PDB file of C-alpha atoms in Angstrom:
ATOM      1  CA  UNK A  98     -43.345  64.580  18.466  1.00  0.00           C
ATOM      2  CA  UNK A  99     -39.702  64.312  17.428  1.00  0.00           C
ATOM      3  CA  UNK A 100     -37.952  63.239  20.636  1.00  0.00           C
ATOM      4  CA  UNK A 101     -34.532  61.563  20.577  1.00  0.00           C
ATOM      5  CA  UNK A 102     -35.856  57.995  20.521  1.00  0.00           C
ATOM      6  CA  UNK A 103     -38.210  58.700  17.628  1.00  0.00           C
ATOM      7  CA  UNK A 104     -35.453  60.508  15.738  1.00  0.00           C
ATOM      8  CA  UNK A 105     -33.031  57.589  16.125  1.00  0.00           C
ATOM      9  CA  UNK A 106     -35.674  55.054  15.140  1.00  0.00           C
ATOM     10  CA  UNK A 107     -36.548  57.095  12.060  1.00  0.00           C
ATOM     11  CA  UNK A 108     -32.900  57.471  11.106  1.00  0.00           C
ATOM     12  CA  UNK A 109     -32.325  53.727  11.173  1.00  0.00           C
ATOM     13  CA  UNK A 110     -35.452  52.354   9.530  1.00  0.00           C
ATOM     14  CA  UNK A 111     -36.077  55.225   7.122  1.00  0.00           C
ATOM     15  CA  UNK A 112     -32.763  54.875   5.310  1.00  0.00           C
ATOM     16  CA  UNK A 113     -31.438  51.335   5.710  1.00  0.00           C
ATOM     17  CA  UNK A 114     -32.636  48.593   3.352  1.00  0.00           C
ATOM     18  CA  UNK A 115     -34.325  51.068   1.042  1.00  0.00           C
ATOM     19  CA  UNK A 116     -36.679  52.293   3.759  1.00  0.00           C
ATOM     20  CA  UNK A 117     -38.760  49.092   3.786  1.00  0.00           C
ATOM     21  CA  UNK A 118     -38.794  48.951   7.592  1.00  0.00           C
ATOM     22  CA  UNK A 119     -36.766  45.753   8.003  1.00  0.00           C
ATOM     23  CA  UNK A 120     -33.074  45.961   8.916  1.00  0.00           C
ATOM     24  CA  UNK A 121     -30.752  43.016   9.519  1.00  0.00           C
ATOM     25  CA  UNK A 122     -29.117  42.936  12.924  1.00  0.00           C
ATOM     26  CA  UNK A 123     -25.323  43.404  12.890  1.00  0.00           C
ATOM     27  CA  UNK A 124     -23.310  40.148  13.093  1.00  0.00           C
ATOM     28  CA  UNK A 125     -22.162  40.877  16.655  1.00  0.00           C
ATOM     29  CA  UNK A 126     -25.773  41.020  17.822  1.00  0.00           C
ATOM     30  CA  UNK A 127     -26.563  37.671  16.256  1.00  0.00           C
ATOM     31  CA  UNK A 128     -23.368  35.964  17.422  1.00  0.00           C
ATOM     32  CA  UNK A 129     -21.167  37.323  20.206  1.00  0.00           C
ATOM     33  CA  UNK A 130     -18.290  35.193  18.905  1.00  0.00           C
ATOM     34  CA  UNK A 131     -18.583  36.417  15.335  1.00  0.00           C
ATOM     35  CA  UNK A 132     -15.269  37.219  13.675  1.00  0.00           C
ATOM     36  CA  UNK A 133     -15.969  40.875  12.929  1.00  0.00           C
ATOM     37  CA  UNK A 134     -13.387  43.640  12.594  1.00  0.00           C
ATOM     38  CA  UNK A 135     -14.757  46.809  14.171  1.00  0.00           C
ATOM     39  CA  UNK A 136     -14.051  49.901  12.092  1.00  0.00           C
ATOM     40  CA  UNK A 137     -12.559  52.723  14.146  1.00  0.00           C
ATOM     41  CA  UNK A 138     -11.889  56.067  12.506  1.00  0.00           C
ATOM     42  CA  UNK A 139     -12.419  59.816  12.804  1.00  0.00           C
ATOM     43  CA  UNK A 140     -14.985  61.849  10.899  1.00  0.00           C
ATOM     44  CA  UNK A 141     -14.039  65.447  10.223  1.00  0.00           C
ATOM     45  CA  UNK A 142     -17.465  67.032   9.785  1.00  0.00           C
ATOM     46  CA  UNK A 143     -17.822  70.651   8.690  1.00  0.00           C
ATOM     47  CA  UNK A 144     -21.253  72.267   8.963  1.00  0.00           C
ATOM     48  CA  UNK A 145     -21.231  74.757   6.094  1.00  0.00           C
ATOM     49  CA  UNK A 146     -24.720  76.261   5.917  1.00  0.00           C
ATOM     50  CA  UNK A 147     -28.458  75.633   6.131  1.00  0.00           C
ATOM     51  CA  UNK A 148     -31.192  76.610   3.698  1.00  0.00           C
ATOM     52  CA  UNK A 149     -34.928  77.344   3.844  1.00  0.00           C
ATOM     53  CA  UNK A 150     -35.224  76.658   7.561  1.00  0.00           C
ATOM     54  CA  UNK A 151     -38.833  76.729   8.835  1.00  0.00           C
ATOM     55  CA  UNK A 152     -39.928  78.999  11.639  1.00  0.00           C
ATOM     56  CA  UNK A 153     -40.329  77.216  14.985  1.00  0.00           C
ATOM     57  CA  UNK A 154     -43.826  76.425  16.167  1.00  0.00           C
ATOM     58  CA  UNK A 155     -45.111  78.976  18.649  1.00  0.00           C
ATOM     59  CA  UNK A 156     -43.248  81.980  17.255  1.00  0.00           C
ATOM     60  CA  UNK A 157     -46.216  84.319  17.022  1.00  0.00           C
ATOM     61  CA  UNK A 158     -44.274  87.455  16.161  1.00  0.00           C
ATOM     62  CA  UNK A 159     -43.697  87.103  12.427  1.00  0.00           C
ATOM     63  CA  UNK A 160     -41.221  89.963  12.575  1.00  0.00           C
ATOM     64  CA  UNK A 161     -38.903  88.043  14.879  1.00  0.00           C
ATOM     65  CA  UNK A 162     -35.746  86.821  13.175  1.00  0.00           C
ATOM     66  CA  UNK A 163     -34.722  83.251  13.945  1.00  0.00           C
ATOM     67  CA  UNK A 164     -31.298  82.550  15.403  1.00  0.00           C
ATOM     68  CA  UNK A 165     -30.474  78.939  14.497  1.00  0.00           C
ATOM     69  CA  UNK A 166     -27.783  76.580  15.679  1.00  0.00           C
ATOM     70  CA  UNK A 167     -27.055  72.988  14.669  1.00  0.00           C
ATOM     71  CA  UNK A 168     -26.520  70.267  17.282  1.00  0.00           C
ATOM     72  CA  UNK A 169     -24.652  67.251  15.903  1.00  0.00           C
ATOM     73  CA  UNK A 170     -24.802  64.082  18.021  1.00  0.00           C
ATOM     74  CA  UNK A 171     -23.272  60.631  17.604  1.00  0.00           C
ATOM     75  CA  UNK A 172     -25.329  57.914  19.299  1.00  0.00           C
ATOM     76  CA  UNK A 173     -23.586  54.595  19.980  1.00  0.00           C
ATOM     77  CA  UNK A 174     -24.943  51.872  22.308  1.00  0.00           C
ATOM     78  CA  UNK A 175     -23.003  51.451  25.570  1.00  0.00           C
ATOM     79  CA  UNK A 176     -21.357  54.851  25.120  1.00  0.00           C
ATOM     80  CA  UNK A 177     -22.414  58.316  26.199  1.00  0.00           C
ATOM     81  CA  UNK A 178     -23.678  60.345  23.222  1.00  0.00           C
ATOM     82  CA  UNK A 179     -21.050  62.633  21.706  1.00  0.00           C
ATOM     83  CA  UNK A 180     -22.432  66.094  20.921  1.00  0.00           C
ATOM     84  CA  UNK A 181     -21.134  69.360  19.533  1.00  0.00           C
ATOM     85  CA  UNK A 182     -22.980  72.500  18.507  1.00  0.00           C
ATOM     86  CA  UNK A 183     -22.376  75.320  16.099  1.00  0.00           C
ATOM     87  CA  UNK A 184     -22.547  78.906  17.226  1.00  0.00           C
ATOM     88  CA  UNK A 185     -25.858  80.770  17.020  1.00  0.00           C
ATOM     89  CA  UNK A 186     -26.391  82.729  13.801  1.00  0.00           C
ATOM     90  CA  UNK A 187     -28.795  85.637  13.420  1.00  0.00           C
ATOM     91  CA  UNK A 188     -31.056  85.968  10.408  1.00  0.00           C
ATOM     92  CA  UNK A 189     -31.666  82.274  10.213  1.00  0.00           C
ATOM     93  CA  UNK A 190     -33.385  81.617   6.875  1.00  0.00           C
ATOM     94  CA  UNK A 191     -30.090  80.678   5.194  1.00  0.00           C
ATOM     95  CA  UNK A 192     -27.399  80.810   7.920  1.00  0.00           C
ATOM     96  CA  UNK A 193     -23.732  80.031   7.315  1.00  0.00           C
ATOM     97  CA  UNK A 194     -21.337  78.504   9.861  1.00  0.00           C
ATOM     98  CA  UNK A 195     -18.345  76.756   8.249  1.00  0.00           C
ATOM     99  CA  UNK A 196     -17.533  75.144  11.615  1.00  0.00           C
ATOM    100  CA  UNK A 197     -15.752  71.789  11.929  1.00  0.00           C
ATOM    101  CA  UNK A 198     -15.928  68.949  14.446  1.00  0.00           C
ATOM    102  CA  UNK A 199     -13.949  65.743  14.898  1.00  0.00           C
ATOM    103  CA  UNK A 200     -16.055  62.677  15.661  1.00  0.00           C
ATOM    104  CA  UNK A 201     -14.445  59.419  16.812  1.00  0.00           C
ATOM    105  CA  UNK A 202     -16.367  56.387  15.572  1.00  0.00           C
ATOM    106  CA  UNK A 203     -15.839  53.215  17.618  1.00  0.00           C
ATOM    107  CA  UNK A 204     -18.663  50.937  16.465  1.00  0.00           C
ATOM    108  CA  UNK A 205     -19.792  51.956  13.009  1.00  0.00           C
ATOM    109  CA  UNK A 206     -22.522  49.341  12.570  1.00  0.00           C
ATOM    110  CA  UNK A 207     -24.316  50.513  15.720  1.00  0.00           C
ATOM    111  CA  UNK A 208     -23.887  54.291  15.427  1.00  0.00           C
ATOM    112  CA  UNK A 209     -26.398  56.887  14.257  1.00  0.00           C
ATOM    113  CA  UNK A 210     -25.592  60.537  13.576  1.00  0.00           C
ATOM    114  CA  UNK A 211     -28.291  63.128  14.258  1.00  0.00           C
ATOM    115  CA  UNK A 212     -28.610  66.735  13.112  1.00  0.00           C
ATOM    116  CA  UNK A 213     -30.984  68.971  15.095  1.00  0.00           C
ATOM    117  CA  UNK A 214     -31.598  72.637  14.285  1.00  0.00           C
ATOM    118  CA  UNK A 215     -32.891  74.917  17.035  1.00  0.00           C
ATOM    119  CA  UNK A 216     -33.781  78.582  17.304  1.00  0.00           C
ATOM    120  CA  UNK A 217     -32.214  80.156  20.400  1.00  0.00           C
ATOM    121  CA  UNK A 218     -33.723  83.367  21.747  1.00  0.00           C
ATOM    122  CA  UNK A 219     -32.113  86.066  23.876  1.00  0.00           C
ATOM    123  CA  UNK A 220     -32.989  84.138  27.054  1.00  0.00           C
ATOM    124  CA  UNK A 221     -31.184  81.089  25.602  1.00  0.00           C
ATOM    125  CA  UNK A 222     -34.425  79.136  25.377  1.00  0.00           C
ATOM    126  CA  UNK A 223     -34.452  76.733  22.448  1.00  0.00           C
ATOM    127  CA  UNK A 224     -37.192  75.925  19.952  1.00  0.00           C
ATOM    128  CA  UNK A 225     -37.146  73.007  17.537  1.00  0.00           C
ATOM    129  CA  UNK A 226     -36.894  73.896  13.853  1.00  0.00           C
ATOM    130  CA  UNK A 227     -35.953  70.692  11.995  1.00  0.00           C
ATOM    131  CA  UNK A 228     -33.890  67.520  12.348  1.00  0.00           C
ATOM    132  CA  UNK A 229     -32.560  64.418  10.602  1.00  0.00           C
ATOM    133  CA  UNK A 230     -30.767  61.183  11.502  1.00  0.00           C
ATOM    134  CA  UNK A 231     -28.743  58.701   9.463  1.00  0.00           C
ATOM    135  CA  UNK A 232     -26.654  55.556  10.083  1.00  0.00           C
ATOM    136  CA  UNK A 233     -22.941  56.320  10.241  1.00  0.00           C
ATOM    137  CA  UNK A 234     -22.303  53.364   7.929  1.00  0.00           C
ATOM    138  CA  UNK A 235     -23.947  55.352   5.127  1.00  0.00           C
ATOM    139  CA  UNK A 236     -21.681  58.395   5.307  1.00  0.00           C
ATOM    140  CA  UNK A 237     -19.659  59.251   2.219  1.00  0.00           C
ATOM    141  CA  UNK A 238     -16.841  61.751   1.767  1.00  0.00           C
ATOM    142  CA  UNK A 239     -17.382  65.080   0.057  1.00  0.00           C
ATOM    143  CA  UNK A 240     -19.769  68.009   0.306  1.00  0.00           C
ATOM    144  CA  UNK A 241     -23.236  66.616   1.014  1.00  0.00           C
ATOM    145  CA  UNK A 242     -26.836  67.769   1.303  1.00  0.00           C
ATOM    146  CA  UNK A 243     -28.666  66.713   4.496  1.00  0.00           C
ATOM    147  CA  UNK A 244     -32.467  66.952   4.007  1.00  0.00           C
ATOM    148  CA  UNK A 245     -34.280  67.923   7.204  1.00  0.00           C
ATOM    149  CA  UNK A 246     -37.599  66.746   8.678  1.00  0.00           C
ATOM    150  CA  UNK A 247     -40.272  68.503  10.711  1.00  0.00           C
ATOM    151  CA  UNK A 248     -41.783  67.273  14.001  1.00  0.00           C
ATOM    152  CA  UNK A 249     -44.025  64.824  12.181  1.00  0.00           C
ATOM    153  CA  UNK A 250     -40.999  63.323  10.388  1.00  0.00           C
ATOM    154  CA  UNK A 251     -42.038  64.742   7.036  1.00  0.00           C
ATOM    155  CA  UNK A 252     -39.285  66.131   4.851  1.00  0.00           C
ATOM    156  CA  UNK A 253     -39.396  69.944   4.752  1.00  0.00           C
ATOM    157  CA  UNK A 254     -39.390  71.077   1.088  1.00  0.00           C
ATOM    158  CA  UNK A 255     -36.001  72.440  -0.034  1.00  0.00           C
ATOM    159  CA  UNK A 256     -34.802  72.518   3.596  1.00  0.00           C
ATOM    160  CA  UNK A 257     -31.450  71.075   4.559  1.00  0.00           C
ATOM    161  CA  UNK A 258     -27.866  71.480   5.704  1.00  0.00           C
ATOM    162  CA  UNK A 259     -24.728  71.502   3.577  1.00  0.00           C
ATOM    163  CA  UNK A 260     -21.876  69.606   5.230  1.00  0.00           C
ATOM    164  CA  UNK A 261     -18.404  68.479   4.249  1.00  0.00           C
ATOM    165  CA  UNK A 262     -17.389  64.953   5.305  1.00  0.00           C
ATOM    166  CA  UNK A 263     -13.807  63.678   5.513  1.00  0.00           C
ATOM    167  CA  UNK A 264     -12.452  60.467   7.039  1.00  0.00           C
ATOM    168  CA  UNK A 265      -9.112  59.621   8.617  1.00  0.00           C
ATOM    169  CA  UNK A 266      -7.739  56.798  10.691  1.00  0.00           C
ATOM    170  CA  UNK A 267      -7.313  57.203  14.431  1.00  0.00           C
ATOM    171  CA  UNK A 268      -3.590  57.691  13.866  1.00  0.00           C
ATOM    172  CA  UNK A 269      -4.183  60.697  11.631  1.00  0.00           C
ATOM    173  CA  UNK A 270      -3.624  59.262   8.143  1.00  0.00           C
ATOM    174  CA  UNK A 271      -6.168  59.900   5.435  1.00  0.00           C
ATOM    175  CA  UNK A 272      -8.607  57.009   5.338  1.00  0.00           C
ATOM    176  CA  UNK A 273      -9.794  55.390   2.081  1.00  0.00           C
ATOM    177  CA  UNK A 274     -12.903  54.233   3.939  1.00  0.00           C
ATOM    178  CA  UNK A 275     -15.359  55.741   1.481  1.00  0.00           C
ATOM    179  CA  UNK A 276     -14.038  53.478  -1.279  1.00  0.00           C
ATOM    180  CA  UNK A 277     -14.158  50.232   0.696  1.00  0.00           C
ATOM    181  CA  UNK A 278     -17.134  47.955   0.062  1.00  0.00           C
ATOM    182  CA  UNK A 279     -20.387  48.838  -1.588  1.00  0.00           C
ATOM    183  CA  UNK A 280     -22.663  51.643  -0.528  1.00  0.00           C
ATOM    184  CA  UNK A 281     -25.733  50.613   1.474  1.00  0.00           C
ATOM    185  CA  UNK A 282     -29.087  50.489  -0.232  1.00  0.00           C
ATOM    186  CA  UNK A 283     -31.120  53.624   0.426  1.00  0.00           C
ATOM    187  CA  UNK A 284     -33.848  55.759  -0.993  1.00  0.00           C
ATOM    188  CA  UNK A 285     -31.358  57.990  -2.753  1.00  0.00           C
ATOM    189  CA  UNK A 286     -34.043  59.437  -5.013  1.00  0.00           C
ATOM    190  CA  UNK A 287     -35.066  61.667  -2.124  1.00  0.00           C
ATOM    191  CA  UNK A 288     -31.863  63.658  -2.352  1.00  0.00           C
ATOM    192  CA  UNK A 289     -30.723  63.535  -5.962  1.00  0.00           C
ATOM    193  CA  UNK A 290     -32.335  66.898  -6.706  1.00  0.00           C
ATOM    194  CA  UNK A 291     -29.921  68.540  -4.220  1.00  0.00           C
ATOM    195  CA  UNK A 292     -32.860  69.842  -2.225  1.00  0.00           C
ATOM    196  CA  UNK A 293     -34.218  72.179  -4.869  1.00  0.00           C
ATOM    197  CA  UNK A 294     -32.867  74.917  -7.083  1.00  0.00           C
ATOM    198  CA  UNK A 295     -31.869  77.260  -4.266  1.00  0.00           C
ATOM    199  CA  UNK A 296     -29.960  74.577  -2.409  1.00  0.00           C
ATOM    200  CA  UNK A 297     -28.356  73.488  -5.654  1.00  0.00           C
ATOM    201  CA  UNK A 298     -27.167  77.031  -6.287  1.00  0.00           C
ATOM    202  CA  UNK A 299     -25.710  77.134  -2.792  1.00  0.00           C
ATOM    203  CA  UNK A 300     -23.981  73.836  -3.462  1.00  0.00           C
ATOM    204  CA  UNK A 301     -22.384  75.249  -6.607  1.00  0.00           C
ATOM    205  CA  UNK A 302     -20.998  78.140  -4.587  1.00  0.00           C
ATOM    206  CA  UNK A 303     -19.287  75.730  -2.222  1.00  0.00           C
ATOM    207  CA  UNK A 304     -17.703  73.746  -5.051  1.00  0.00           C
ATOM    208  CA  UNK A 305     -15.713  76.770  -6.091  1.00  0.00           C
ATOM    209  CA  UNK A 306     -13.686  76.534  -2.875  1.00  0.00           C
ATOM    210  CA  UNK A 307     -13.657  72.739  -2.387  1.00  0.00           C
ATOM    211  CA  UNK A 308     -12.236  69.889  -4.423  1.00  0.00           C
ATOM    212  CA  UNK A 309     -14.831  67.143  -4.726  1.00  0.00           C
ATOM    213  CA  UNK A 310     -15.183  64.855  -7.711  1.00  0.00           C
ATOM    214  CA  UNK A 311     -18.919  64.416  -7.242  1.00  0.00           C
ATOM    215  CA  UNK A 312     -21.653  65.683  -4.977  1.00  0.00           C
ATOM    216  CA  UNK A 313     -23.625  62.526  -4.480  1.00  0.00           C
ATOM    217  CA  UNK A 314     -23.058  58.802  -4.486  1.00  0.00           C
ATOM    218  CA  UNK A 315     -25.908  57.049  -6.314  1.00  0.00           C
ATOM    219  CA  UNK A 316     -26.575  54.706  -3.387  1.00  0.00           C
ATOM    220  CA  UNK A 317     -25.192  56.680  -0.456  1.00  0.00           C
ATOM    221  CA  UNK A 318     -27.460  57.187   2.530  1.00  0.00           C
ATOM    222  CA  UNK A 319     -28.789  60.755   2.405  1.00  0.00           C
ATOM    223  CA  UNK A 320     -26.086  61.127  -0.220  1.00  0.00           C
ATOM    224  CA  UNK A 321     -23.732  61.775   2.643  1.00  0.00           C
TER     225      UNK A 321
END
């Protein structure tokens, strides 16, 4: 089952170091006196839309329309998880939100960002639909495709979330963070197809109202 611990573990070891299952510990873990500058900045994350969302397990009535929401959570050791949610949208096969959140990152090397999609019924009970998790250090600016996984951690075909990512310093200035250093090694081949033709078409619609030079970084984690 996809509980929080499993999701975080999958997000770290699935993407870092090409998905080989071995990840180097951050310098501060190896040496408490290490001369490391902690990166502190703000992520402006806009959840644009989702595509080809699966029906939750246990929904017997095939005529029932799903009402999805996206819960975005930043997990950082020694800090309480930060979480925000989109509103609930009816007719949830390809819902649109265009809702933005500001996320303060204190310890980039230790932080993991999770995306969880739930169906919420009229009684406000929630049912898992899909999820994904990725290291914050792999985020890249621009409009990005977030591929989603099912409960067994398998990628759902053509299913994902379109998000827009922007960085700025704590003081409010635009941050050049996405251009500093090299992108981490990842299995970028999983996302280069933009999640299928339908998701690609949706991506093209977004580009008409956003200014991004490219959709994906060749080595960016989840191309985000």
